[in-house]
PDB file of C-alpha atoms in Angstrom:
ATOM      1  CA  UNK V1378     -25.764 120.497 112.481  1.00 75.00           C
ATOM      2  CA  UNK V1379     -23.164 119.986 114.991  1.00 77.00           C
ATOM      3  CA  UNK V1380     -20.461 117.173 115.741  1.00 81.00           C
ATOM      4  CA  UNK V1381     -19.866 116.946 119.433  1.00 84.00           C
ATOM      5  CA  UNK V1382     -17.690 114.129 121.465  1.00 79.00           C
ATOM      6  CA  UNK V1383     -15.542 112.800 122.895  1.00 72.00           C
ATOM      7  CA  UNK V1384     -14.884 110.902 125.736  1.00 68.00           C
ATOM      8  CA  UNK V1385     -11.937 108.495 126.585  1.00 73.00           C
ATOM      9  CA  UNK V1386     -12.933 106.009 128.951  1.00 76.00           C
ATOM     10  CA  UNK V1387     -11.615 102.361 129.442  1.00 77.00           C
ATOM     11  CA  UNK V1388     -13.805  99.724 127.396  1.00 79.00           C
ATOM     12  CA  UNK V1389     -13.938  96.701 126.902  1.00 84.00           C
ATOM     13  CA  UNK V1390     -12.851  95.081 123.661  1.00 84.00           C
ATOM     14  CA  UNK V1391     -15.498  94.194 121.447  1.00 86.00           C
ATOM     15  CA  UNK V1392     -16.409  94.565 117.892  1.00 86.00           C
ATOM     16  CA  UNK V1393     -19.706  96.726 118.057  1.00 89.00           C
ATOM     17  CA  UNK V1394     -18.886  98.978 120.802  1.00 87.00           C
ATOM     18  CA  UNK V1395     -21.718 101.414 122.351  1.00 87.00           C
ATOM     19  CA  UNK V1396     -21.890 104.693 123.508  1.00 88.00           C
ATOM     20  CA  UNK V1397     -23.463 104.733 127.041  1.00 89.00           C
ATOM     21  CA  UNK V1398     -26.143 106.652 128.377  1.00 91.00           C
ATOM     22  CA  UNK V1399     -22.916 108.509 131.305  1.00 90.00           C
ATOM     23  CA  UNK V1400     -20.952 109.588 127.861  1.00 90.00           C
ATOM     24  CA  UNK V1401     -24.101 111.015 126.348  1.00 92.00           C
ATOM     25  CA  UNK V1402     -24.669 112.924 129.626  1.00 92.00           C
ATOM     26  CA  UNK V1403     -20.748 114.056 129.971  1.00 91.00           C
ATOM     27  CA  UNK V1404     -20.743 115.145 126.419  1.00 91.00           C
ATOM     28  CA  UNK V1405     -24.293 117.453 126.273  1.00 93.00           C
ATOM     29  CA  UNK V1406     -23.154 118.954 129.762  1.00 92.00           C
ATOM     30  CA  UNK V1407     -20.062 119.732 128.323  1.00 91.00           C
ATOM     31  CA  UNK V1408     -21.748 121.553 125.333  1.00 90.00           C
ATOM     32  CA  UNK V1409     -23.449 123.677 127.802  1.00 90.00           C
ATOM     33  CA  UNK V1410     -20.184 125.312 127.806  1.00 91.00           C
ATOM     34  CA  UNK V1411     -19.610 126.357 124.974  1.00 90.00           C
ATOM     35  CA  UNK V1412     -23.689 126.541 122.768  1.00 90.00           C
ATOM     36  CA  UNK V1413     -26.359 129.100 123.991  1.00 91.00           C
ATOM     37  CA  UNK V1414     -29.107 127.049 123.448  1.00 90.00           C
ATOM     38  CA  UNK V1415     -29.695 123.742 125.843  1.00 90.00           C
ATOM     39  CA  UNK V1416     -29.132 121.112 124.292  1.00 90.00           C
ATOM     40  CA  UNK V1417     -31.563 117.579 125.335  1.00 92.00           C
ATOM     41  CA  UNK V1418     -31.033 114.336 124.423  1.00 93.00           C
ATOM     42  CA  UNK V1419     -34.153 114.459 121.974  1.00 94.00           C
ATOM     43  CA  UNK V1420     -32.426 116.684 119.986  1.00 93.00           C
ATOM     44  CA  UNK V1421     -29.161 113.836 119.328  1.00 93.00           C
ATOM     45  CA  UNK V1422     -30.120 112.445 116.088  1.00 92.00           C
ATOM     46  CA  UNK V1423     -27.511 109.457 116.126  1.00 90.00           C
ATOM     47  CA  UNK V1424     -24.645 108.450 118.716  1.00 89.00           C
ATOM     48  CA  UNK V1425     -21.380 106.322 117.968  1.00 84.00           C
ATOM     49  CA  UNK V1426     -19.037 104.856 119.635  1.00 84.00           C
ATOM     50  CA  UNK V1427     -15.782 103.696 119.125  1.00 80.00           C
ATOM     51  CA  UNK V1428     -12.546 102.123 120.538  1.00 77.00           C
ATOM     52  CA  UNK V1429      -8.912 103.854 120.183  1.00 72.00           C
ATOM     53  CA  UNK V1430      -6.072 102.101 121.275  1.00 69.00           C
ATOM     54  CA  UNK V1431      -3.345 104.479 122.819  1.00 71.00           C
ATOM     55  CA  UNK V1432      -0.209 103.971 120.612  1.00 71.00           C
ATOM     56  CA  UNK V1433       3.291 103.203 121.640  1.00 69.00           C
ATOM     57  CA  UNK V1434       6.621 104.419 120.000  1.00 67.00           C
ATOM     58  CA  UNK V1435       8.882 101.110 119.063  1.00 67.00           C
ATOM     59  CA  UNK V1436      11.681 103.322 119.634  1.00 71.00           C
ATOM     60  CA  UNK V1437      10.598 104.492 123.146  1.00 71.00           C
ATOM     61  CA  UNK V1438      10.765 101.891 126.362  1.00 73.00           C
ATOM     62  CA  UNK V1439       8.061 101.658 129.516  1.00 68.00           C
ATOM     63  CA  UNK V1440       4.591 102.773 129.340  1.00 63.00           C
ATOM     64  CA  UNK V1441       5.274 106.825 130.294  1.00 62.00           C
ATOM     65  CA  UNK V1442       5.719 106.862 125.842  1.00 62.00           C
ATOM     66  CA  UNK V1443       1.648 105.725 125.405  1.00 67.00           C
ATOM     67  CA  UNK V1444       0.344 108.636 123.476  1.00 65.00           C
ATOM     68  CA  UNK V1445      -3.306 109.649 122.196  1.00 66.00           C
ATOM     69  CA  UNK V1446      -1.744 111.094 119.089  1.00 72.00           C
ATOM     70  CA  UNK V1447      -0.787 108.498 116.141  1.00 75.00           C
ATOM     71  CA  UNK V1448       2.923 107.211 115.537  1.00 77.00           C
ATOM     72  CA  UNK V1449       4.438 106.119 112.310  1.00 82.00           C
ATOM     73  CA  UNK V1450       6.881 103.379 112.113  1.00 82.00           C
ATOM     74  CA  UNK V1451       9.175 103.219 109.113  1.00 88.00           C
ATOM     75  CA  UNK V1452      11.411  99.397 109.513  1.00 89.00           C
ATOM     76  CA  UNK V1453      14.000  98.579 107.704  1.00 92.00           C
ATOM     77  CA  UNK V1454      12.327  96.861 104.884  1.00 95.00           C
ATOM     78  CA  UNK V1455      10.663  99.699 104.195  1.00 92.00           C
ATOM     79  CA  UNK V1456       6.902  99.295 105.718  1.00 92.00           C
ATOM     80  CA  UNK V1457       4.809 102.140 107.205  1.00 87.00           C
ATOM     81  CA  UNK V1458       2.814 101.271 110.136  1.00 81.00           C
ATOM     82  CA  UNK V1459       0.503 104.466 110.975  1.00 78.00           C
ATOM     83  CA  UNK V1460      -1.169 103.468 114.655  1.00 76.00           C
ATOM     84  CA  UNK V1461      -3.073 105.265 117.347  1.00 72.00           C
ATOM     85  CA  UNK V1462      -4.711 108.196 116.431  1.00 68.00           C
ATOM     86  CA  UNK V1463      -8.194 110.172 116.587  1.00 69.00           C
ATOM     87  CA  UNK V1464     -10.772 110.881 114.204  1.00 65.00           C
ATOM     88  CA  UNK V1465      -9.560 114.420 114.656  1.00 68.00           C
ATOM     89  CA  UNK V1466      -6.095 113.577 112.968  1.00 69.00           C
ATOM     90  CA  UNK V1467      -7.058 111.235 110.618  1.00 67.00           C
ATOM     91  CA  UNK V1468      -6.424 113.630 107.478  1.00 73.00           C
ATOM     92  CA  UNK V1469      -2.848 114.678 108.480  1.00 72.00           C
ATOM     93  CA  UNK V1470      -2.107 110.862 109.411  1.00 69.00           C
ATOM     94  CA  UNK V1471      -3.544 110.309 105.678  1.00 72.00           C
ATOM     95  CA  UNK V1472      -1.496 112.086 103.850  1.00 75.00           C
TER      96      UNK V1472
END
């Protein structure tokens, strides 16, 4: 079995977001690439979708600081705020 994605394209908010049929297409062309074997869309056995919000540093101004990666946010009182992210970091961002 193999895990393939992802794309990052503007969405719009919603709670049940859906992959589209483009995303599917960008993602098995891009496996081309990289798998000897064609891949078709009869051989994707499920598709998800999901919506990441790009994460901004409380200690950084203006919108140059958005980042893809996840930012932790200690305050005074002591809370931890872990925000941003990808499903590819969410071990280290874990622990």
């Amino acid at each position: 079995s193999t895990i393939a994605g992802t794309t990052d394209n503007p969405s719009p908010i919603t709670m049940r977001p859906v992959a589209t049929s483009e995303e599917l297409d960008f993602i098995l062309e891009a496996l081309s690439e990289y798998l000897t074997v064609k891949v078709r869309r009869s051989d994707v056995l499920s598709i998800w979708s999901g919506i990441r919000p790009l994460a901004s540093d409380p200690t950084q101004e203006g919108t140059e600081n958005l980042t893809r990666d996840h930012v932790v946010a200690v305050e005074e009182d002591g809370m931890v705020t872990i925000t941003g992210g990808k499903w590819t970091t969410y071990r280290r961002m874990a622990e």
